[in-house]
């Protein structure tokens, strides 16, 4: 069988598939990248830390429904074809993202704001659930035998590049508008831009042809009548679905979301880095690491997929806690300023009444710098109670930390290492999943374990890790036990049960 049909050269196939998938990831990740700002517009102003946790919960909801999208659109893909199914998912994703950018704030429509965003977020999750399996299957069914890991690895770059694009547009928009304007309404622009990107991608995809293997099945009348039933009622096939989930995609998912999303969330919300610094670190790390998706995908064609993916999990298990401990130690300016303080600016004092009470709050903010070039703000809050018998409460925090050059690049190296692990577990996995299942039920069968593993187990990392770290008695590093535990379980199952041999013939 020819692996490339009609005018569909493999370069066009990869380009059209990757562009659309990249845009879908961009749409999906803007929300997470702006969680701390969006939370202030969706919930009451006095929600405090719960606004971030609630916003992360809405973000996580999109991941939870991804498996349902995999079932719905996977079934469509196996019935009517790959091309038209992922065209539909593209429209749903782009439309939802655009509408999120138009939702009024909590001050205007109350709790209808987070509810509407939740609904749109669920549609995004369903759409993404149908997109990835289609794109990976489409490319794999065009790729020549022995090069499937290399060609599908280009699809694997799109999730990370989608995150890169979302961070880049966010930083550019914020720098152009200024922090205050961006926080007020400028955060909506990255959502609204999506509609332009989707239109371009739809135009390109409309020109593509159906995959050659699906076209052959259709011409021979062998298209599955009931892909869901064939995928999950067949014992041998269902066993492969479970093995793919627990031995590969579950561990891959937590490595992916710890290395990129949780890293940025931890630097911004726990280490209190400056908005731009936390995003520049991730942007540099992604730029350096992205080529390794293709390197590991290509390498897996020669040495097999299994041990590359499992090695990435093992390194994450071993090194996450030392890396995140270093993040905290290197940004502990409260300790550093005892001996390394270079300069302290004039304090700014703000006095205000606490909402709905007669207590008052005095906030003193002082800009400081250390000898190594680190800059930050020290914020002291003094709560004075109207009842004079209650002693005042004083708290000190350190925010908007801008790292010294040396520490900045050390952090880039640490995040790069984490993204490198992502490339190890993620680069070969599309080829691995495609080779597990037969053509007529491939879209359905590979989409479900991928989206449960990547979307649910992985996508919940920021929410669950942040929640665990907020429990009484926990430490900021406690949240890491979730991805470490899941990766360990997946590593053991994968090491025992996965086969390292690639299936050269996917035209079955």
Coordinates of C-alpha atoms in Angstrom, one line a residue:
X1 CA 0.0 0.0 0.0
X2 CA 1.2 3.5 -0.8
X3 CA 1.7 5.5 2.4
X4 CA 1.1 8.9 0.7
X5 CA -1.9 9.4 -1.5
X6 CA -2.9 11.9 -4.2
X7 CA -1.3 15.3 -3.7
X8 CA -0.8 14.7 0.0
X9 CA 3.0 14.7 0.4
X10 CA 4.2 13.7 3.8
X11 CA 5.4 17.2 4.4
X12 CA 1.9 18.6 3.7
X13 CA 0.3 16.0 5.8
X14 CA 2.5 16.8 8.8
X15 CA 2.2 20.5 8.2
X16 CA -1.6 20.6 8.0
X17 CA -2.1 18.2 10.9
X18 CA 0.4 19.8 13.1
X19 CA -0.8 23.4 12.5
X20 CA -4.4 22.6 13.5
X21 CA -3.3 20.5 16.5
X22 CA -0.9 23.3 17.6
X23 CA -3.8 25.8 17.5
X24 CA -6.0 23.5 19.5
X25 CA -3.3 23.2 22.2
X26 CA -2.8 26.9 22.1
X27 CA -6.6 27.4 22.7
X28 CA -6.6 24.8 25.5
X29 CA -3.6 26.2 27.4
X30 CA -4.2 29.9 27.4
X31 CA -6.6 29.4 30.2
X32 CA -4.0 27.6 32.4
X33 CA -1.4 30.2 31.6
X34 CA -3.7 33.0 32.8
X35 CA -5.3 31.2 35.7
X36 CA -4.1 33.6 38.3
X37 CA -5.5 36.6 36.4
X38 CA -8.7 35.0 35.2
X39 CA -9.6 33.9 38.7
X40 CA -9.8 37.5 39.8
X41 CA -12.5 38.2 37.2
X42 CA -14.5 35.1 37.7
X43 CA -14.9 35.1 41.4
X44 CA -15.6 37.6 44.2
X45 CA -12.7 40.0 44.9
X46 CA -12.3 38.7 48.5
X47 CA -11.9 35.1 47.5
X48 CA -8.2 35.1 48.1
X49 CA -6.3 31.8 47.3
X50 CA -9.6 30.0 46.7
X51 CA -10.1 32.0 43.5
X52 CA -6.9 30.4 42.1
X53 CA -7.9 26.9 43.2
X54 CA -11.5 27.3 41.8
X55 CA -10.0 28.6 38.5
X56 CA -7.6 25.6 38.4
X57 CA -10.6 23.4 39.0
X58 CA -12.4 24.9 35.9
X59 CA -9.1 24.4 34.0
X60 CA -9.0 20.8 35.2
X61 CA -12.7 20.2 34.1
X62 CA -11.6 20.5 30.5
X63 CA -9.2 17.6 31.1
X64 CA -11.7 15.4 32.8
X65 CA -14.1 15.4 29.8
X66 CA -11.4 14.8 27.2
X67 CA -11.9 11.0 27.4
X68 CA -15.6 11.5 26.5
X69 CA -14.5 13.6 23.5
X70 CA -12.2 10.8 22.6
X71 CA -15.1 8.4 22.5
X72 CA -17.5 10.7 20.6
X73 CA -15.1 12.0 18.0
X74 CA -13.0 8.8 17.9
X75 CA -16.2 6.9 16.9
X76 CA -17.0 9.5 14.3
X77 CA -13.4 9.3 13.0
X78 CA -13.7 5.5 12.5
X79 CA -17.1 5.9 10.9
X80 CA -16.8 8.9 8.6
X81 CA -13.1 9.4 8.4
X82 CA -10.2 11.3 10.0
X83 CA -10.3 14.5 8.0
X84 CA -13.8 15.7 8.6
X85 CA -13.8 14.7 12.3
X86 CA -10.8 16.8 13.2
X87 CA -12.2 19.7 11.2
X88 CA -15.2 19.6 13.5
X89 CA -13.1 19.6 16.6
X90 CA -11.1 22.5 15.3
X91 CA -14.3 24.6 14.9
X92 CA -15.6 23.7 18.4
X93 CA -12.3 24.5 20.1
X94 CA -11.8 27.8 18.3
X95 CA -15.3 29.0 18.9
X96 CA -15.2 28.2 22.6
X97 CA -11.9 29.9 23.1
X98 CA -13.2 33.1 21.3
X99 CA -16.3 33.2 23.5
X100 CA -14.3 32.8 26.7
X101 CA -12.6 36.1 25.7
X102 CA -16.1 37.7 25.7
X103 CA -17.5 36.5 29.0
X104 CA -18.4 39.4 31.4
X105 CA -16.7 39.4 34.8
X106 CA -18.2 38.3 38.2
X107 CA -18.9 42.0 39.0
X108 CA -21.2 42.2 36.0
X109 CA -23.1 38.9 35.9
X110 CA -22.2 37.2 39.2
X111 CA -21.7 33.4 39.4
X112 CA -23.0 33.1 35.8
X113 CA -19.4 34.2 34.8
X114 CA -17.6 31.1 36.1
X115 CA -20.5 28.8 35.1
X116 CA -20.4 30.0 31.4
X117 CA -16.7 29.7 31.4
X118 CA -17.0 26.1 32.8
X119 CA -19.4 25.2 30.0
X120 CA -17.1 26.5 27.3
X121 CA -14.2 24.8 29.0
X122 CA -16.0 21.5 28.8
X123 CA -16.6 22.0 25.1
X124 CA -12.9 22.7 24.7
X125 CA -12.1 19.5 26.5
X126 CA -14.5 17.5 24.3
X127 CA -13.0 19.0 21.1
X128 CA -9.4 18.3 22.2
X129 CA -10.4 14.8 23.1
X130 CA -11.3 14.2 19.4
X131 CA -8.4 16.2 17.9
X132 CA -5.2 14.5 18.9
X133 CA -6.2 10.9 18.1
X134 CA -7.3 12.1 14.6
X135 CA -4.1 14.0 13.9
X136 CA -1.8 11.3 15.1
X137 CA -3.6 8.6 13.3
X138 CA -3.8 10.7 10.1
X139 CA 0.0 11.2 10.1
X140 CA 0.8 7.6 11.1
X141 CA -1.3 6.2 8.3
X142 CA 0.6 8.3 5.8
X143 CA 4.1 7.5 7.2
X144 CA 6.4 4.8 5.8
X145 CA 7.2 1.7 7.9
X146 CA 10.3 2.2 10.0
X147 CA 9.9 6.0 10.2
X148 CA 6.6 6.2 12.0
X149 CA 8.2 7.4 15.3
X150 CA 10.0 10.2 13.4
X151 CA 7.0 11.5 11.4
X152 CA 4.5 11.3 14.3
X153 CA 7.0 13.0 16.6
X154 CA 6.2 16.3 14.7
X155 CA 2.6 16.0 15.9
X156 CA 4.1 15.5 19.4
X157 CA 5.8 18.9 19.3
X158 CA 2.5 20.7 18.9
X159 CA 1.3 20.4 22.5
X160 CA 4.5 22.0 23.8
X161 CA 4.6 24.5 20.9
X162 CA 1.0 25.4 21.6
X163 CA 2.0 26.2 25.2
X164 CA 5.0 28.2 23.9
X165 CA 2.7 30.2 21.5
X166 CA 0.2 30.9 24.3
X167 CA 3.0 32.1 26.7
X168 CA 4.6 34.2 23.9
X169 CA 1.3 35.9 22.9
X170 CA 0.5 36.5 26.6
X171 CA 3.9 38.1 27.4
X172 CA 3.8 40.2 24.2
X173 CA 0.3 41.4 24.9
X174 CA 1.1 42.3 28.5
X175 CA 4.3 44.1 27.6
X176 CA 2.5 46.1 24.9
X177 CA -0.5 47.1 27.2
X178 CA 1.2 47.3 30.5
X179 CA 0.5 45.2 33.6
X180 CA -2.5 47.2 34.8
X181 CA -4.4 47.3 31.5
X182 CA -3.5 43.6 30.8
X183 CA -4.9 42.7 34.2
X184 CA -8.1 44.7 33.6
X185 CA -9.1 43.6 30.1
X186 CA -6.0 42.8 28.0
X187 CA -5.9 39.2 29.1
X188 CA -8.9 38.7 26.8
X189 CA -6.9 39.4 23.6
X190 CA -5.1 36.0 23.5
X191 CA -8.5 34.3 23.6
X192 CA -9.9 36.5 20.8
X193 CA -6.9 36.0 18.6
X194 CA -7.7 32.4 18.4
X195 CA -10.5 32.9 15.9
X196 CA -8.0 34.1 13.3
X197 CA -5.7 31.2 13.8
X198 CA -8.5 28.7 13.5
X199 CA -9.8 30.2 10.2
X200 CA -6.3 29.8 8.7
X201 CA -6.0 26.2 9.9
X202 CA -9.5 25.2 8.6
X203 CA -8.6 26.6 5.2
X204 CA -5.4 24.5 5.1
X205 CA -7.1 21.3 6.3
X206 CA -10.0 21.6 3.9
X207 CA -7.4 21.1 1.1
X208 CA -6.2 17.8 2.6
X209 CA -7.3 14.3 1.5
X210 CA -8.5 11.4 3.6
X211 CA -5.9 9.0 5.0
X212 CA -5.0 6.2 2.4
X213 CA -5.7 3.4 4.8
X214 CA -9.1 4.6 5.8
X215 CA -9.9 5.3 2.1
X216 CA -9.0 1.7 1.3
X217 CA -11.1 0.3 4.2
X218 CA -14.0 2.4 3.0
X219 CA -13.7 1.3 -0.6
X220 CA -13.6 -2.3 0.5
X221 CA -16.6 -1.9 2.7
X222 CA -14.7 -2.8 5.9
X223 CA -15.3 0.3 7.9
X224 CA -16.3 -0.6 11.5
X225 CA -20.1 -0.5 12.1
X226 CA -19.7 0.0 15.8
X227 CA -16.2 1.2 16.8
X228 CA -17.0 1.5 20.5
X229 CA -18.2 -2.0 20.7
X230 CA -15.3 -3.4 18.7
X231 CA -12.8 -1.5 20.7
X232 CA -14.0 -2.4 24.2
X233 CA -15.9 -5.7 23.9
X234 CA -13.0 -7.5 22.2
X235 CA -11.0 -8.8 25.1
X236 CA -7.6 -8.7 23.5
X237 CA -8.2 -5.1 22.2
X238 CA -9.5 -3.9 25.6
X239 CA -6.4 -5.4 27.3
X240 CA -4.3 -3.3 25.0
X241 CA -6.4 -0.2 25.9
X242 CA -5.7 -0.8 29.6
X243 CA -2.0 -1.6 29.1
X244 CA -1.6 1.6 27.1
X245 CA -3.3 3.6 29.8
X246 CA -1.6 2.2 33.0
X247 CA 1.7 1.3 31.5
X248 CA 2.4 4.4 29.3
X249 CA 0.0 7.3 29.0
X250 CA -0.8 7.7 32.7
X251 CA 2.9 8.2 33.6
X252 CA 3.5 10.2 30.4
X253 CA 0.7 12.6 31.4
X254 CA 2.0 13.5 34.8
X255 CA 5.5 14.0 33.5
X256 CA 4.2 16.3 30.8
X257 CA 2.1 18.5 33.1
X258 CA 4.6 18.6 35.9
X259 CA 7.5 19.6 33.7
X260 CA 5.6 22.4 32.0
X261 CA 2.5 23.6 33.7
X262 CA 3.2 22.8 37.3
X263 CA 6.7 24.2 37.0
X264 CA 5.4 27.5 35.8
X265 CA 2.6 27.5 38.4
X266 CA 5.1 26.7 41.2
X267 CA 7.5 29.4 40.2
X268 CA 4.8 32.0 40.0
X269 CA 2.5 31.1 42.9
X270 CA 4.9 29.4 45.4
X271 CA 8.2 31.1 44.7
X272 CA 6.5 34.4 43.9
X273 CA 8.5 35.1 40.8
X274 CA 7.7 38.1 38.6
X275 CA 5.0 37.4 36.0
X276 CA 7.4 37.8 33.1
X277 CA 10.3 36.0 34.7
X278 CA 8.3 32.8 35.3
X279 CA 7.1 32.8 31.7
X280 CA 10.5 33.7 30.1
X281 CA 12.1 30.7 32.0
X282 CA 9.5 28.4 30.5
X283 CA 9.8 29.9 27.0
X284 CA 13.6 29.5 26.9
X285 CA 13.4 25.9 28.3
X286 CA 10.8 24.9 25.7
X287 CA 12.7 26.5 22.8
X288 CA 15.9 24.5 23.8
X289 CA 14.1 21.2 24.4
X290 CA 11.5 21.0 21.6
X291 CA 13.9 19.5 19.0
X292 CA 14.3 16.5 21.3
X293 CA 10.7 15.4 20.5
X294 CA 11.8 14.6 17.0
X295 CA 15.2 13.2 18.2
X296 CA 13.6 10.7 20.6
X297 CA 10.8 9.9 18.2
X298 CA 13.3 9.1 15.5
X299 CA 15.5 7.2 17.9
X300 CA 12.5 5.1 18.9
X301 CA 12.3 3.8 15.3
X302 CA 15.7 2.1 15.9
X303 CA 15.7 1.0 19.5
X304 CA 12.0 0.7 20.3
X305 CA 9.6 3.0 22.2
X306 CA 9.3 1.4 25.6
X307 CA 12.6 2.1 27.3
X308 CA 12.9 5.7 26.1
X309 CA 9.5 6.5 27.6
X310 CA 10.1 4.6 30.9
X311 CA 13.5 6.2 31.4
X312 CA 11.9 9.6 31.2
X313 CA 9.5 8.6 33.9
X314 CA 12.3 7.2 36.1
X315 CA 14.3 10.5 35.9
X316 CA 11.2 12.5 36.9
X317 CA 10.6 10.3 39.9
X318 CA 14.3 10.7 41.0
X319 CA 14.8 14.4 40.4
X320 CA 11.5 16.3 40.9
X321 CA 11.9 16.9 44.6
X322 CA 15.6 18.1 44.4
X323 CA 14.8 20.5 41.6
X324 CA 11.7 22.0 43.3
X325 CA 13.6 22.3 46.6
X326 CA 16.3 24.2 44.8
X327 CA 13.6 26.5 43.3
X328 CA 12.5 27.4 46.8
X329 CA 16.0 27.7 48.3
X330 CA 17.2 30.0 45.5
X331 CA 14.2 32.4 45.9
X332 CA 14.3 32.6 49.7
X333 CA 15.0 36.3 49.8
X334 CA 13.9 36.6 53.4
X335 CA 17.0 34.6 54.3
X336 CA 19.3 36.3 51.7
X337 CA 18.5 39.8 52.8
X338 CA 19.9 39.3 56.2
X339 CA 23.5 39.4 54.7
X340 CA 23.1 40.3 51.0
X341 CA 20.8 43.3 51.0
X342 CA 22.1 46.0 48.7
X343 CA 19.4 48.6 48.6
X344 CA 15.9 49.3 50.0
X345 CA 13.6 51.9 48.4
X346 CA 11.2 54.3 50.1
X347 CA 8.3 52.4 51.7
X348 CA 4.8 52.9 50.2
X349 CA 2.1 52.8 52.8
X350 CA -1.6 52.1 52.1
X351 CA -4.4 52.3 54.7
X352 CA -7.9 50.9 54.1
X353 CA -10.9 49.4 55.9
X354 CA -11.4 45.7 55.7
X355 CA -14.5 44.9 53.6
X356 CA -17.7 44.6 55.6
X357 CA -16.0 45.3 59.0
X358 CA -14.6 48.2 61.0
X359 CA -11.1 46.6 61.1
X360 CA -8.3 48.4 59.2
X361 CA -5.5 47.1 57.1
X362 CA -2.1 48.9 56.7
X363 CA 0.0 47.6 53.8
X364 CA 3.6 48.7 53.6
X365 CA 5.4 47.9 50.3
X366 CA 9.2 48.3 49.9
X367 CA 11.2 47.6 46.7
X368 CA 14.5 45.9 47.5
X369 CA 17.5 44.5 45.8
X370 CA 20.4 42.1 46.7
X371 CA 24.1 42.2 45.9
X372 CA 23.7 39.6 43.1
X373 CA 21.1 41.7 41.2
X374 CA 17.9 40.0 42.5
X375 CA 15.0 42.5 42.9
X376 CA 11.8 42.0 44.8
X377 CA 9.1 43.7 46.8
X378 CA 8.7 43.2 50.6
X379 CA 5.0 43.5 51.6
X380 CA 4.1 43.9 55.3
X381 CA 0.4 43.9 56.2
X382 CA -0.8 44.9 59.6
X383 CA -4.4 44.1 60.4
X384 CA -5.7 46.3 63.3
X385 CA -9.0 45.2 64.8
X386 CA -11.7 47.6 65.9
X387 CA -11.9 45.6 69.1
X388 CA -8.8 46.9 70.9
X389 CA -8.6 43.8 73.1
X390 CA -7.5 41.8 70.0
X391 CA -3.8 42.0 69.2
X392 CA -3.0 43.2 65.7
X393 CA -1.9 40.6 63.1
X394 CA 1.2 41.2 61.1
X395 CA 2.3 39.2 58.0
X396 CA 5.3 39.7 55.7
X397 CA 5.5 38.4 52.1
X398 CA 8.0 38.8 49.2
X399 CA 6.5 39.1 45.7
X400 CA 7.5 40.1 42.1
X401 CA 10.9 38.5 42.4
X402 CA 13.2 39.2 39.5
X403 CA 16.1 36.8 39.5
X404 CA 19.8 37.5 39.1
X405 CA 21.2 36.4 35.7
X406 CA 22.9 33.4 37.2
X407 CA 19.8 32.1 39.0
X408 CA 17.6 32.8 36.0
X409 CA 19.7 30.6 33.7
X410 CA 20.0 27.9 36.4
X411 CA 16.2 27.8 36.6
X412 CA 16.0 27.7 32.7
X413 CA 18.4 24.6 33.0
X414 CA 16.1 22.9 35.6
X415 CA 13.0 23.5 33.6
X416 CA 14.8 22.5 30.4
X417 CA 15.6 19.2 32.1
X418 CA 12.0 18.7 33.0
X419 CA 10.9 19.4 29.4
X420 CA 13.6 17.0 28.1
X421 CA 11.9 14.3 30.2
X422 CA 8.6 15.3 28.5
X423 CA 10.2 14.8 25.1
X424 CA 11.4 11.3 26.2
X425 CA 7.9 10.1 27.3
X426 CA 5.9 12.0 24.7
X427 CA 8.0 12.0 21.5
X428 CA 7.6 8.2 20.8
X429 CA 4.1 7.7 22.3
X430 CA 2.0 8.5 19.2
X431 CA 3.7 5.8 17.1
X432 CA 3.5 3.5 20.1
X433 CA -0.3 4.0 20.4
X434 CA -1.0 3.8 16.7
X435 CA 0.9 0.5 16.4
X436 CA -1.2 -1.1 19.2
X437 CA -4.6 -1.0 17.4
X438 CA -6.0 -2.0 14.0
X439 CA -7.0 0.6 11.4
X440 CA -10.8 0.3 11.6
X441 CA -11.0 1.1 15.3
X442 CA -7.7 2.9 15.7
X443 CA -9.1 6.4 16.2
X444 CA -11.4 5.2 19.0
X445 CA -9.0 2.8 20.7
X446 CA -5.9 5.0 20.9
X447 CA -7.8 8.2 21.8
X448 CA -9.4 6.9 25.0
X449 CA -6.2 5.7 26.9
X450 CA -4.4 8.8 25.7
X451 CA -6.9 11.3 27.0
X452 CA -7.5 9.5 30.3
X453 CA -3.8 9.2 30.9
X454 CA -2.7 12.5 29.5
X455 CA -5.8 14.5 30.2
X456 CA -7.1 13.2 33.5
X457 CA -4.1 11.9 35.3
X458 CA -1.8 14.5 33.8
X459 CA -4.1 17.5 33.5
X460 CA -5.1 17.3 37.1
X461 CA -1.4 17.8 38.3
X462 CA -1.7 21.6 38.8
X463 CA -5.0 21.3 40.6
X464 CA -4.2 18.3 42.8
X465 CA -0.7 19.3 43.6
X466 CA -1.8 22.8 44.6
X467 CA -4.6 21.4 46.6
X468 CA -2.4 18.9 48.5
X469 CA 0.1 21.7 49.2
X470 CA -2.7 23.8 50.8
X471 CA -3.6 21.1 53.4
X472 CA -2.7 21.8 57.0
X473 CA 0.7 20.3 57.9
X474 CA 1.8 20.0 54.2
X475 CA 4.8 21.7 52.7
X476 CA 5.1 23.4 49.3
X477 CA 6.7 20.2 48.0
X478 CA 4.0 17.9 49.2
X479 CA 2.0 18.3 45.9
X480 CA 4.9 16.5 44.0
X481 CA 3.9 13.2 45.6
X482 CA 1.0 13.0 43.2
X483 CA 3.0 13.0 39.9
X484 CA 5.8 11.0 41.5
X485 CA 3.3 8.3 42.8
X486 CA 1.5 8.0 39.4
X487 CA 4.7 7.9 37.4
X488 CA 6.1 5.2 39.7
X489 CA 3.0 3.0 39.2
X490 CA 3.1 3.5 35.5
X491 CA 6.8 2.7 35.3
X492 CA 6.4 -0.6 37.2
X493 CA 3.4 -1.7 35.0
X494 CA 5.2 -0.6 31.8
X495 CA 8.5 -2.3 32.7
X496 CA 6.7 -5.6 33.4
X497 CA 4.0 -5.7 30.6
X498 CA 5.0 -3.4 27.7
X499 CA 6.6 -4.9 24.6
X500 CA 9.6 -3.0 23.2
X501 CA 9.1 -4.3 19.7
X502 CA 7.6 -2.0 17.1
X503 CA 4.7 -3.1 14.8
X504 CA 5.9 -2.3 11.3
X505 CA 2.5 -3.1 9.6
X506 CA -0.3 -0.7 10.7
X507 CA -2.4 -1.4 7.6
X508 CA -4.2 -4.3 9.4

